[in-house]
Amino acid sequence: MKKIFKNLFVFLSVVFVMSFVAACNPEPTGQSGQEPVTPEQPENTTPPADVTIKPKATKVNPGTKVTLSSTSGATIYYEIVKEGSASTLTAENYAGFTQYKQSLTAEDGTVYAIAVKGDKTSAITNRKYTVLAGKSNVPTDTLKVETVDNTVWNGTRDAEIAYEAPADGITISKLQLVTAGPGADCSTEMTVSWHSPVPVNYVEYTTADDTSFARSGKIWIKAELTKAEDFIGRDANGKDVHYGWGRLSGSTIKLDHTRFYVCKAKLEGLKPNTDYIYKVGTNGASPLSAGPYKFKTAGTNGGQYTFFWASDLHTPSGDSKYVKRISELIGFANANLKKKALPEVSYVLFTGDLVEEGAYYSSWLCWDKIPELREYMWASCVGNHDYYFDESYRVGGQKARVSPRWQYECTAFPDTNKYTKDDTTVETLPPSNYWYLYNRVLFIGIDSMLNESCDYDYISNETVQMKWFRAVLKENEEKYDYIVAFQHYAYIVNDKVMYGNYDDWKTVYDEAGVDFALSSDSHEYDRTFELYKDRAIDAGKNGTVYVTSPMTEGSALDPMTNKAPGKYNSKSEFYAGGVKGGMYFVVNSNSMTMYTIGKNGTVFDEKTVGRKKRAWN
């Protein structure tokens, strides 16, 4: 037995020595017929490239734009540190700093930036800038107009949009695009919006009988300079593209980079069911003012009132007939109402395509010439043309739709685009989704274009909109007798389901008991039966009437002949095809009636819905 253990000990000793020698002298590849084992490499070991900061020059003119870039897919965080202070940005705490999304305006100080990709970070890059003394591109209290054209694309319509930041821009010379829009509760609140060439502005308001403004209230605001020339969107391939306020010059789009201060003021504590006048103004060495203009607050008890509805004006620059069309239609509506001793129009609802191409500031200035903008509160939603950079330009075969912020910066929207997701978080939709109450009617505006937006800050989806819609209903329980949902894209036309997502929204509307679902875009007039669970039902039940509006663009209003099937196994009860006209609604505590007018103000269609039984009435 001892001999066996002795031999085993010798054998193990030899094996150990041989293993040790082999480890110290590894055999070259190919000599033993075995490949060496390659150790598994961890993923994402390559850090992103350092951030590139432009311009390289450190002494820059006022208004110079600073851009940051790095490896594709990397996220950039940055801070700007003033002279005498130290940067606190590190590879460990970057998440607490500002994420880079668009260009910065140069200021005295040092820009520190880091690129992040996965769990890897770049080195921290920095560049110090000194802004030279001299004339700023940002208007202060000056009214001088400077014009600089910048070519955006070369006219061949097949090249990537090129962008060059302007050295200067057009500074508007007066107060313009002054409009009154709804507040959350229009009996006591309104929103006033306008553009100004200077930052410090005011809105002054009083009841209509106080023509000298002796009892007026005044709200001062410090407005923000528009960032329109720095809009960043995405093309069909997911690449960043810069957009700006533009105009068409021959076969080339020019960016004027119009600069203005976007002024928005919320008026609160107003008297219900009261006519108001208001004006806007500035301070400084060359003060400006505009007005007085008018709006009417809502009642509170469900009393009788009228609102006017139209769509698809496609206002271009320099064509006065578009402006006259709105005046003509509202004039016919008021004349008809007067004959029946009914109250005249209290406010105007417009469901999209206010202008031909939203990125052309000149189109909005043509829209600004509509006299009724100064006579009424206007509520509106965003249409596809209001999104357009240029209707004929294509990105990946699609029209270059950009952002609803064109309209948001040119009209008055209330700040009702948020809802509480749970006890701790709030979901915020783009401001082109909003609601308001006008005398016990809950109006809910839906941006049906958001899935086509290529603006990072103005993107959402239908699921979120539906959650918001239901939250709006809950928030306003017991405050409304009727519900009007409105959007731009058409729900139903000539008995056919269109592209306005009717199949998705119908369930939500059935649950809510929506009375009228208003839409536009197809330029055809269609009005359905009261629909519930996708079928026509008897009037006075829980159905929703879906309406597609006629357009208002064109040389003359049209007569309307009903071509609809008009049977209960269909959806459409009145269809008139492509026509020009408008609608007005008479609302009281028992019913809502829509009147559709065309040529000579004739009422060609009429639909009444009764007040539904809701939990609180």
Coordinates of C-alpha atoms in Angstrom, one line a residue:
M1 CA 0.0 0.0 0.0
K2 CA 2.8 2.4 0.9
K3 CA 4.4 1.7 -2.5
I4 CA 1.1 2.6 -4.3
F5 CA 0.8 6.0 -2.5
K6 CA 4.5 6.7 -3.2
N7 CA 3.9 6.0 -7.0
L8 CA 0.7 8.2 -7.0
F9 CA 2.6 11.0 -5.3
V10 CA 5.3 10.9 -8.0
F11 CA 2.8 10.8 -10.8
L12 CA 0.9 13.9 -9.5
S13 CA 4.1 15.8 -9.0
V14 CA 5.1 15.1 -12.7
V15 CA 1.7 16.3 -13.9
F16 CA 2.0 19.5 -11.8
V17 CA 5.5 20.3 -13.2
M18 CA 4.4 19.7 -16.8
S19 CA 1.3 22.0 -16.3
F20 CA 3.5 24.7 -14.9
V21 CA 5.9 24.6 -17.8
A22 CA 3.1 24.7 -20.3
A23 CA 1.6 27.7 -18.7
C24 CA 5.0 29.5 -18.8
N25 CA 5.6 28.6 -22.4
P26 CA 2.3 28.8 -24.3
E27 CA 2.3 26.9 -27.7
P28 CA 2.0 29.2 -30.7
T29 CA -1.2 29.1 -32.7
G30 CA -1.2 26.2 -35.3
Q31 CA 1.4 24.0 -33.6
S32 CA -1.0 22.0 -31.6
G33 CA -3.9 22.1 -34.0
Q34 CA -6.0 24.1 -31.5
E35 CA -6.9 27.8 -31.8
P36 CA -6.3 30.0 -28.7
V37 CA -9.5 30.9 -26.9
T38 CA -10.4 34.6 -27.4
P39 CA -11.7 36.2 -24.3
E40 CA -15.3 37.5 -24.6
Q41 CA -15.3 41.3 -25.1
P42 CA -17.7 43.4 -23.1
E43 CA -20.2 45.4 -25.1
N44 CA -20.1 49.1 -25.7
T45 CA -16.4 49.5 -24.7
T46 CA -15.8 52.4 -27.1
P47 CA -16.7 55.8 -25.6
P48 CA -18.4 58.4 -27.8
A49 CA -16.2 60.9 -29.5
D50 CA -15.5 64.2 -27.7
V51 CA -18.1 66.9 -28.2
T52 CA -17.3 69.3 -31.1
I53 CA -18.3 72.9 -30.3
K54 CA -18.8 75.4 -33.1
P55 CA -18.0 78.1 -33.9
K56 CA -14.3 77.7 -33.2
A57 CA -13.8 81.4 -32.9
T58 CA -14.0 82.5 -29.3
K59 CA -14.8 86.1 -29.9
V60 CA -18.2 86.3 -31.5
N61 CA -20.9 88.8 -32.4
P62 CA -24.1 89.2 -30.4
G63 CA -26.7 86.6 -31.3
T64 CA -24.2 84.0 -32.7
K65 CA -25.5 80.4 -32.5
V66 CA -23.4 77.8 -30.8
T67 CA -23.9 74.1 -31.8
L68 CA -22.7 70.9 -30.1
S69 CA -22.2 67.6 -31.9
S70 CA -20.7 64.2 -31.2
T71 CA -20.8 60.5 -32.4
S72 CA -24.1 59.5 -34.0
G73 CA -26.5 58.4 -31.3
A74 CA -24.7 60.0 -28.4
T75 CA -26.6 62.3 -26.0
I76 CA -24.9 65.6 -25.1
Y77 CA -25.2 67.4 -21.7
Y78 CA -23.8 70.8 -21.1
E79 CA -23.5 73.8 -18.8
I80 CA -22.5 77.4 -19.3
V81 CA -20.1 78.8 -16.7
K82 CA -19.6 82.5 -16.1
E83 CA -16.1 84.0 -15.6
G84 CA -14.8 83.4 -12.1
S85 CA -16.8 80.2 -11.6
A86 CA -15.7 76.6 -12.0
S87 CA -17.5 73.9 -13.9
T88 CA -19.2 71.2 -11.9
L89 CA -20.0 68.8 -14.8
T90 CA -18.4 65.4 -14.4
A91 CA -18.8 61.9 -15.9
E92 CA -20.7 60.9 -12.8
N93 CA -23.2 63.7 -12.4
Y94 CA -24.0 64.7 -16.1
A95 CA -27.7 63.5 -15.8
G96 CA -28.4 66.6 -13.6
F97 CA -27.4 69.0 -16.4
T98 CA -29.2 70.4 -19.4
Q99 CA -29.6 67.9 -22.3
Y100 CA -28.6 69.5 -25.7
K101 CA -31.5 69.6 -28.2
Q102 CA -30.9 72.7 -30.3
S103 CA -28.4 75.5 -30.9
L104 CA -27.5 78.0 -28.1
T105 CA -27.1 81.7 -28.3
A106 CA -23.5 82.6 -27.4
E107 CA -23.0 84.5 -24.1
D108 CA -20.0 85.5 -22.1
G109 CA -18.7 82.4 -20.4
T110 CA -17.4 78.9 -21.0
V111 CA -19.5 76.0 -22.5
Y112 CA -18.6 72.7 -20.9
A113 CA -20.1 69.5 -22.6
I114 CA -20.0 65.8 -22.4
A115 CA -21.2 63.1 -24.8
V116 CA -23.0 60.0 -23.4
K117 CA -23.6 56.7 -25.1
G118 CA -24.9 53.8 -23.1
D119 CA -22.8 53.6 -19.9
K120 CA -19.8 55.3 -21.6
T121 CA -18.9 59.0 -21.5
S122 CA -16.5 61.2 -23.5
A123 CA -14.0 63.6 -22.2
I124 CA -15.4 66.9 -21.2
T125 CA -14.9 69.5 -23.9
N126 CA -15.0 73.3 -23.3
R127 CA -14.8 76.5 -25.2
K128 CA -14.9 80.0 -23.9
Y129 CA -16.8 82.7 -25.7
T130 CA -16.6 86.5 -25.4
V131 CA -19.5 88.4 -27.0
L132 CA -18.2 91.5 -28.7
A133 CA -19.8 94.8 -27.9
G134 CA -21.9 96.3 -30.6
K135 CA -25.4 95.9 -32.1
S136 CA -27.3 92.9 -31.1
N137 CA -29.4 90.7 -33.4
V138 CA -32.0 90.5 -30.6
P139 CA -34.3 93.5 -30.7
T140 CA -34.4 95.6 -27.6
D141 CA -36.5 98.8 -27.7
T142 CA -35.9 99.4 -31.4
L143 CA -38.2 99.2 -34.4
K144 CA -35.6 99.0 -37.2
V145 CA -36.3 96.4 -39.8
E146 CA -33.3 94.5 -41.3
T147 CA -33.8 92.0 -44.1
V148 CA -31.5 89.1 -44.8
D149 CA -32.4 86.2 -47.1
N150 CA -31.0 82.7 -46.5
T151 CA -31.3 79.9 -49.0
V152 CA -32.6 76.7 -47.4
W153 CA -32.6 74.4 -50.4
N154 CA -31.5 74.8 -53.9
G155 CA -34.8 74.5 -55.7
T156 CA -34.2 71.0 -57.1
R157 CA -36.3 69.5 -54.3
D158 CA -34.2 66.4 -54.1
A159 CA -31.3 67.6 -51.9
E160 CA -31.1 67.6 -48.1
I161 CA -32.2 70.8 -46.6
A162 CA -29.1 72.9 -45.9
Y163 CA -29.2 75.5 -43.1
E164 CA -27.1 78.5 -42.3
A165 CA -27.8 80.5 -39.2
P166 CA -28.5 84.1 -40.2
A167 CA -26.2 86.9 -39.2
D168 CA -29.3 89.1 -38.7
G169 CA -33.0 88.7 -39.1
I170 CA -36.2 90.7 -39.7
T171 CA -37.4 92.5 -36.6
I172 CA -41.1 93.2 -36.9
S173 CA -42.0 96.9 -36.7
K174 CA -45.4 96.9 -34.9
L175 CA -47.8 94.9 -32.7
Q176 CA -49.6 92.3 -34.8
L177 CA -51.4 89.0 -34.8
V178 CA -53.4 90.2 -31.8
T179 CA -56.1 87.7 -30.9
A180 CA -58.3 86.7 -27.9
G181 CA -58.7 83.0 -27.3
P182 CA -60.4 80.9 -24.7
G183 CA -59.4 80.4 -21.1
A184 CA -60.2 77.3 -19.2
D185 CA -63.5 78.8 -18.0
C186 CA -64.6 81.4 -20.5
S187 CA -67.0 83.0 -18.1
T188 CA -64.2 84.5 -16.1
E189 CA -61.0 83.8 -18.2
M190 CA -59.5 84.7 -21.6
T191 CA -56.2 84.3 -23.2
V192 CA -54.7 87.1 -25.3
S193 CA -51.8 86.5 -27.8
W194 CA -49.8 88.9 -29.9
H195 CA -46.4 89.6 -31.5
S196 CA -44.2 92.5 -30.5
P197 CA -40.9 93.9 -31.6
V198 CA -39.9 94.5 -27.9
P199 CA -39.8 92.3 -24.8
V200 CA -41.8 94.3 -22.3
N201 CA -45.5 94.5 -23.2
Y202 CA -48.9 94.9 -21.5
V203 CA -52.6 94.1 -22.2
E204 CA -55.2 96.4 -20.8
Y205 CA -58.8 95.4 -20.6
T206 CA -62.2 96.7 -19.3
T207 CA -65.9 96.3 -19.9
A208 CA -67.2 97.6 -23.3
D209 CA -69.1 100.5 -21.7
D210 CA -65.8 101.9 -20.3
T211 CA -64.6 103.3 -23.6
S212 CA -62.0 105.6 -22.0
F213 CA -60.4 102.6 -20.1
A214 CA -60.9 104.6 -16.8
R215 CA -61.7 101.3 -14.9
S216 CA -59.3 99.1 -16.8
G217 CA -57.0 96.4 -15.5
K218 CA -53.5 96.1 -16.9
I219 CA -51.2 93.1 -17.1
W220 CA -47.5 93.6 -17.8
I221 CA -45.4 90.7 -19.2
K222 CA -41.8 90.2 -20.3
A223 CA -42.1 88.1 -23.4
E224 CA -39.7 85.6 -24.9
L225 CA -38.0 86.0 -28.3
T226 CA -39.4 83.5 -30.8
K227 CA -37.1 80.5 -31.4
A228 CA -38.7 79.8 -34.8
E229 CA -35.5 80.2 -36.7
D230 CA -34.0 77.4 -34.6
F231 CA -36.8 74.9 -34.9
I232 CA -35.2 71.4 -35.3
G233 CA -37.3 68.7 -36.8
R234 CA -36.6 65.2 -38.3
D235 CA -36.8 64.2 -41.9
A236 CA -38.2 60.8 -43.2
N237 CA -34.8 59.2 -42.5
G238 CA -34.7 60.4 -38.9
K239 CA -32.0 63.1 -39.6
D240 CA -32.2 66.4 -37.8
V241 CA -33.3 69.3 -40.1
H242 CA -33.4 73.0 -39.2
Y243 CA -36.5 75.0 -40.1
G244 CA -37.4 78.6 -39.8
W245 CA -40.1 81.1 -40.8
G246 CA -39.9 81.2 -44.6
R247 CA -41.3 82.5 -47.8
L248 CA -41.1 81.3 -51.4
S249 CA -38.9 83.3 -53.8
G250 CA -39.1 81.9 -57.3
S251 CA -38.1 78.2 -57.1
T252 CA -36.2 78.7 -53.8
I253 CA -37.4 78.9 -50.3
K254 CA -35.9 81.7 -48.3
L255 CA -35.7 82.0 -44.6
D256 CA -36.4 85.5 -43.4
H257 CA -35.8 84.4 -39.8
T258 CA -38.5 86.8 -38.6
R259 CA -37.8 87.8 -35.1
F260 CA -40.5 88.8 -32.7
Y261 CA -41.5 88.5 -29.1
V262 CA -44.4 86.0 -28.5
C263 CA -46.7 87.6 -26.0
K264 CA -49.4 85.6 -24.2
A265 CA -51.4 86.9 -21.2
K266 CA -54.1 85.2 -19.2
L267 CA -57.0 87.4 -18.1
E268 CA -58.7 86.2 -14.9
G269 CA -61.5 87.5 -12.7
L270 CA -63.7 88.6 -15.6
K271 CA -67.5 89.1 -15.4
P272 CA -69.6 86.4 -16.9
N273 CA -71.8 87.1 -20.0
T274 CA -70.1 90.5 -20.5
D275 CA -68.7 92.4 -23.5
Y276 CA -65.1 93.5 -23.0
I277 CA -62.7 95.7 -24.9
Y278 CA -58.9 95.3 -24.7
K279 CA -55.7 96.8 -26.2
V280 CA -52.0 95.9 -26.1
G281 CA -49.0 98.1 -25.8
T282 CA -45.3 98.4 -25.1
N283 CA -43.0 100.6 -22.9
G284 CA -39.7 102.3 -23.7
A285 CA -38.5 105.2 -25.8
S286 CA -40.9 104.4 -28.7
P287 CA -44.0 103.0 -27.1
L288 CA -46.5 101.2 -29.4
S289 CA -50.2 100.3 -28.9
A290 CA -52.9 98.4 -30.8
G291 CA -56.6 98.2 -30.3
P292 CA -59.2 98.4 -28.8
Y293 CA -60.5 95.0 -29.7
K294 CA -63.4 93.0 -28.4
F295 CA -64.5 89.7 -26.9
K296 CA -67.5 88.4 -25.0
T297 CA -67.3 86.2 -21.9
A298 CA -69.5 83.1 -21.5
G299 CA -72.5 82.9 -19.2
T300 CA -72.7 80.4 -16.4
N301 CA -76.2 79.0 -16.2
G302 CA -76.6 77.3 -19.6
G303 CA -78.5 80.2 -21.1
Q304 CA -78.9 80.7 -24.9
Y305 CA -76.0 81.7 -27.0
T306 CA -74.5 81.1 -30.5
F307 CA -71.1 80.3 -31.9
F308 CA -69.9 80.2 -35.5
W309 CA -67.8 77.3 -37.0
A310 CA -65.7 77.2 -40.2
S311 CA -62.5 75.7 -41.6
D312 CA -60.0 75.3 -44.4
L313 CA -59.4 78.9 -45.4
H314 CA -55.8 78.3 -46.6
T315 CA -54.9 82.0 -46.3
P316 CA -52.0 82.8 -48.6
S317 CA -50.2 86.1 -48.7
G318 CA -51.8 88.9 -50.6
D319 CA -55.3 87.6 -51.6
S320 CA -58.1 89.6 -50.0
K321 CA -61.0 87.3 -51.1
Y322 CA -60.0 84.8 -48.4
V323 CA -60.4 87.5 -45.7
K324 CA -63.8 88.5 -47.1
R325 CA -65.1 85.0 -47.1
I326 CA -65.1 84.8 -43.2
S327 CA -66.7 88.2 -42.9
E328 CA -69.4 87.2 -45.4
L329 CA -70.3 84.0 -43.6
I330 CA -70.4 85.5 -40.1
G331 CA -72.5 88.4 -41.5
F332 CA -75.0 85.9 -43.0
A333 CA -75.1 84.0 -39.7
N334 CA -75.9 87.1 -37.7
A335 CA -78.5 88.2 -40.2
N336 CA -80.3 84.8 -39.9
L337 CA -80.1 85.0 -36.1
K338 CA -81.5 88.4 -36.0
K339 CA -84.6 87.4 -38.1
K340 CA -85.4 84.8 -35.4
A341 CA -84.6 87.2 -32.5
L342 CA -81.8 84.9 -31.4
P343 CA -78.5 86.1 -29.9
E344 CA -75.8 87.0 -32.4
V345 CA -72.5 85.1 -32.7
S346 CA -70.6 85.1 -29.3
Y347 CA -67.3 83.6 -30.6
V348 CA -65.7 81.7 -33.5
L349 CA -64.4 78.2 -33.7
F350 CA -62.0 77.3 -36.6
T351 CA -60.9 73.7 -37.2
G352 CA -57.6 74.0 -39.0
D353 CA -55.9 75.1 -42.2
L354 CA -56.0 78.8 -41.2
V355 CA -53.2 79.4 -43.7
E356 CA -51.8 77.8 -46.8
E357 CA -48.3 77.0 -45.4
G358 CA -47.7 77.6 -41.8
A359 CA -44.0 78.3 -42.0
Y360 CA -44.6 81.4 -44.1
Y361 CA -44.9 84.4 -41.8
S362 CA -46.5 86.4 -44.6
S363 CA -49.4 83.9 -44.7
W364 CA -50.1 84.6 -41.0
L365 CA -50.0 88.3 -41.7
C366 CA -52.7 87.8 -44.3
W367 CA -54.8 85.8 -41.8
D368 CA -54.2 88.8 -39.4
K369 CA -56.2 91.0 -41.8
I370 CA -59.5 89.3 -41.0
P371 CA -61.6 92.0 -39.2
E372 CA -63.5 89.5 -37.1
L373 CA -60.2 88.5 -35.4
R374 CA -60.7 91.8 -33.5
E375 CA -64.4 91.3 -32.8
Y376 CA -64.6 87.9 -31.2
M377 CA -62.8 85.3 -29.2
W378 CA -61.3 82.7 -31.6
A379 CA -60.7 79.1 -30.8
S380 CA -58.8 76.9 -33.3
C381 CA -57.1 73.7 -33.9
V382 CA -54.1 72.8 -36.1
G383 CA -54.5 71.6 -39.6
N384 CA -52.0 70.0 -42.0
H385 CA -51.4 73.2 -43.9
D386 CA -50.7 74.9 -40.6
Y387 CA -47.9 72.4 -40.2
Y388 CA -46.3 72.8 -43.7
F389 CA -42.9 74.2 -44.3
D390 CA -43.6 74.1 -48.0
E391 CA -46.5 72.1 -49.4
S392 CA -44.7 71.1 -52.6
Y393 CA -41.4 70.1 -50.9
R394 CA -41.1 66.4 -50.2
V395 CA -39.1 64.5 -47.6
G396 CA -39.1 60.8 -48.2
G397 CA -42.1 61.2 -50.6
Q398 CA -44.1 63.0 -47.9
K399 CA -45.1 66.6 -47.6
A400 CA -42.7 68.4 -45.3
R401 CA -44.9 68.7 -42.2
V402 CA -43.0 70.3 -39.4
S403 CA -44.6 71.5 -36.2
P404 CA -47.8 72.8 -34.7
R405 CA -45.8 75.5 -33.0
W406 CA -46.2 77.7 -36.1
Q407 CA -49.9 78.1 -35.1
Y408 CA -49.2 78.1 -31.4
E409 CA -47.0 81.1 -31.7
C410 CA -49.6 82.9 -33.9
T411 CA -52.9 82.2 -32.0
A412 CA -54.2 82.1 -28.5
F413 CA -54.4 78.6 -26.8
P414 CA -55.3 78.1 -23.2
D415 CA -52.9 76.2 -20.9
T416 CA -55.1 73.1 -20.5
N417 CA -52.9 70.5 -22.1
K418 CA -51.9 68.7 -19.0
Y419 CA -53.4 65.9 -16.9
T420 CA -52.4 63.9 -13.8
K421 CA -51.2 60.4 -14.7
D422 CA -51.1 59.3 -11.1
D423 CA -50.7 60.8 -7.7
T424 CA -47.2 62.0 -8.4
T425 CA -46.7 62.6 -12.1
V426 CA -48.3 65.0 -14.7
E427 CA -48.4 64.2 -18.4
T428 CA -48.0 67.2 -20.7
L429 CA -49.3 67.2 -24.3
P430 CA -48.3 69.7 -26.9
P431 CA -50.4 72.9 -26.3
S432 CA -52.3 72.2 -29.6
N433 CA -54.5 69.8 -27.5
Y434 CA -56.7 71.8 -25.1
W435 CA -60.1 72.2 -23.6
Y436 CA -62.3 75.1 -22.5
L437 CA -65.8 75.6 -21.1
Y438 CA -68.2 78.1 -22.7
N439 CA -71.5 78.4 -20.9
R440 CA -71.9 74.7 -19.9
V441 CA -70.5 73.3 -23.1
L442 CA -67.2 71.5 -22.8
F443 CA -65.1 71.9 -25.9
I444 CA -62.2 69.5 -26.4
G445 CA -59.7 70.3 -29.2
I446 CA -57.5 67.4 -30.5
D447 CA -54.4 67.8 -32.6
S448 CA -55.0 65.0 -35.2
M449 CA -51.7 65.8 -36.8
L450 CA -49.3 65.0 -33.9
N451 CA -48.3 61.6 -35.3
E452 CA -46.9 63.4 -38.3
S453 CA -45.0 66.1 -36.4
C454 CA -41.3 66.0 -36.8
D455 CA -40.7 68.6 -34.0
Y456 CA -39.1 67.0 -31.0
D457 CA -41.1 69.2 -28.6
Y458 CA -44.4 68.7 -30.3
I459 CA -44.8 64.9 -30.7
S460 CA -47.4 62.8 -29.0
N461 CA -49.6 59.8 -29.8
E462 CA -53.3 59.0 -29.8
T463 CA -53.2 56.8 -26.8
V464 CA -51.9 59.6 -24.6
Q465 CA -54.5 61.9 -26.1
M466 CA -57.3 59.5 -25.2
K467 CA -56.0 59.3 -21.6
W468 CA -56.0 63.1 -21.5
F469 CA -59.5 63.3 -23.0
R470 CA -60.9 61.0 -20.3
A471 CA -59.1 63.0 -17.6
V472 CA -60.6 66.2 -18.9
L473 CA -64.1 64.7 -18.6
K474 CA -63.4 63.7 -15.0
E475 CA -61.9 67.1 -14.1
N476 CA -65.0 68.9 -15.4
E477 CA -67.8 66.7 -14.0
E478 CA -71.0 68.6 -13.2
K479 CA -69.7 71.6 -15.1
Y480 CA -71.1 70.8 -18.6
D481 CA -74.4 69.8 -20.3
Y482 CA -72.9 69.2 -23.7
I483 CA -69.6 68.0 -25.2
V484 CA -68.1 69.1 -28.5
A485 CA -64.9 67.4 -29.7
F486 CA -63.1 69.0 -32.6
Q487 CA -60.1 68.2 -34.7
H488 CA -58.9 68.8 -38.3
Y489 CA -58.8 65.4 -40.0
A490 CA -62.2 64.1 -41.2
Y491 CA -64.0 61.3 -39.4
I492 CA -66.7 60.4 -42.0
V493 CA -67.4 61.6 -45.6
N494 CA -70.2 60.2 -47.8
D495 CA -70.8 57.2 -45.6
K496 CA -67.1 56.3 -45.6
V497 CA -64.7 56.2 -42.6
M498 CA -61.9 58.6 -43.3
Y499 CA -58.4 59.2 -41.9
G500 CA -59.5 61.0 -38.7
N501 CA -59.3 57.9 -36.6
Y502 CA -63.0 57.5 -36.2
D503 CA -62.6 53.7 -35.4
D504 CA -60.4 54.6 -32.4
W505 CA -62.3 57.6 -31.1
K506 CA -65.8 56.3 -31.5
T507 CA -65.5 54.1 -28.3
V508 CA -64.2 57.1 -26.3
Y509 CA -67.0 59.3 -27.6
D510 CA -69.7 56.7 -26.9
E511 CA -68.4 56.4 -23.3
A512 CA -68.4 60.2 -22.9
G513 CA -71.7 60.9 -24.6
V514 CA -70.1 63.4 -27.0
D515 CA -72.8 65.4 -28.7
F516 CA -71.0 66.8 -31.8
A517 CA -67.6 65.6 -33.2
L518 CA -66.5 68.3 -35.6
S519 CA -63.8 67.8 -38.3
S520 CA -62.6 69.2 -41.6
D521 CA -59.9 68.8 -44.2
S522 CA -61.7 66.9 -47.0
H523 CA -63.5 70.2 -48.2
E524 CA -66.7 68.2 -48.4
Y525 CA -69.8 68.7 -46.2
D526 CA -71.1 65.6 -44.4
R527 CA -73.3 65.2 -41.4
T528 CA -74.1 61.8 -39.9
F529 CA -77.1 60.4 -38.0
E530 CA -76.6 60.2 -34.3
L531 CA -74.2 57.2 -34.1
Y532 CA -73.7 54.9 -31.2
K533 CA -71.6 51.7 -31.4
D534 CA -71.0 52.5 -35.0
R535 CA -74.7 52.4 -35.9
A536 CA -77.4 55.1 -36.5
I537 CA -79.8 55.4 -33.5
D538 CA -83.0 57.4 -32.8
A539 CA -82.5 61.0 -32.1
G540 CA -82.4 62.0 -28.4
K541 CA -80.5 58.9 -27.3
N542 CA -76.7 58.8 -26.5
G543 CA -75.4 59.1 -30.0
T544 CA -72.8 61.4 -31.5
V545 CA -73.3 63.5 -34.6
Y546 CA -70.1 63.5 -36.7
V547 CA -69.7 66.5 -39.0
T548 CA -67.2 67.3 -41.7
S549 CA -67.2 71.0 -42.6
P550 CA -67.3 72.6 -46.0
M551 CA -64.3 74.7 -46.8
T552 CA -64.2 78.5 -46.8
E553 CA -61.5 79.0 -49.5
G554 CA -62.9 79.9 -52.9
S555 CA -64.5 82.6 -55.0
A556 CA -68.1 82.2 -53.9
L557 CA -70.3 80.3 -51.5
D558 CA -72.2 77.3 -52.9
P559 CA -75.7 75.9 -52.7
M560 CA -75.9 72.5 -51.1
T561 CA -77.9 69.5 -52.3
N562 CA -78.3 66.3 -50.1
K563 CA -76.7 63.3 -51.9
A564 CA -76.5 61.1 -48.8
P565 CA -78.0 57.6 -48.5
G566 CA -80.1 58.9 -45.6
K567 CA -80.9 55.4 -44.3
Y568 CA -80.4 53.9 -40.9
N569 CA -78.1 51.2 -42.3
S570 CA -75.8 54.0 -43.4
K571 CA -73.9 56.6 -41.4
S572 CA -74.3 59.8 -43.4
E573 CA -77.6 61.6 -43.3
F574 CA -76.6 64.7 -45.3
Y575 CA -73.8 64.8 -47.8
A576 CA -73.2 67.7 -50.2
G577 CA -69.8 67.0 -51.7
G578 CA -67.1 69.7 -52.2
V579 CA -68.8 72.9 -51.3
K580 CA -68.0 76.3 -49.6
G581 CA -69.9 77.4 -46.5
G582 CA -70.0 77.5 -42.8
M583 CA -72.1 76.6 -39.7
Y584 CA -73.5 78.3 -36.6
F585 CA -74.8 76.6 -33.4
V586 CA -77.6 77.8 -31.2
V587 CA -77.2 76.5 -27.7
N588 CA -79.7 76.5 -24.8
S589 CA -80.4 74.5 -21.7
N590 CA -82.5 71.9 -23.6
S591 CA -80.7 71.5 -27.0
M592 CA -78.0 72.3 -29.4
T593 CA -78.9 73.1 -33.1
M594 CA -76.4 73.3 -35.9
Y595 CA -77.3 75.4 -39.0
T596 CA -75.3 74.9 -42.2
I597 CA -75.2 77.9 -44.6
G598 CA -73.9 78.4 -48.1
K599 CA -74.9 80.6 -51.0
N600 CA -76.8 83.8 -49.9
G601 CA -76.7 82.6 -46.3
T602 CA -79.4 80.0 -47.0
V603 CA -79.7 77.3 -44.4
F604 CA -79.3 74.0 -46.3
D605 CA -79.1 71.6 -43.4
E606 CA -80.2 71.7 -39.7
K607 CA -79.6 69.2 -36.9
T608 CA -80.7 69.4 -33.3
V609 CA -79.5 67.2 -30.4
G610 CA -81.2 67.2 -27.1
R611 CA -79.5 67.5 -23.7
K612 CA -78.4 64.0 -22.6
K613 CA -79.1 62.5 -19.2
R614 CA -75.8 62.7 -17.3
A615 CA -75.0 61.6 -13.8
W616 CA -75.5 65.1 -12.3
N617 CA -78.7 66.1 -14.1

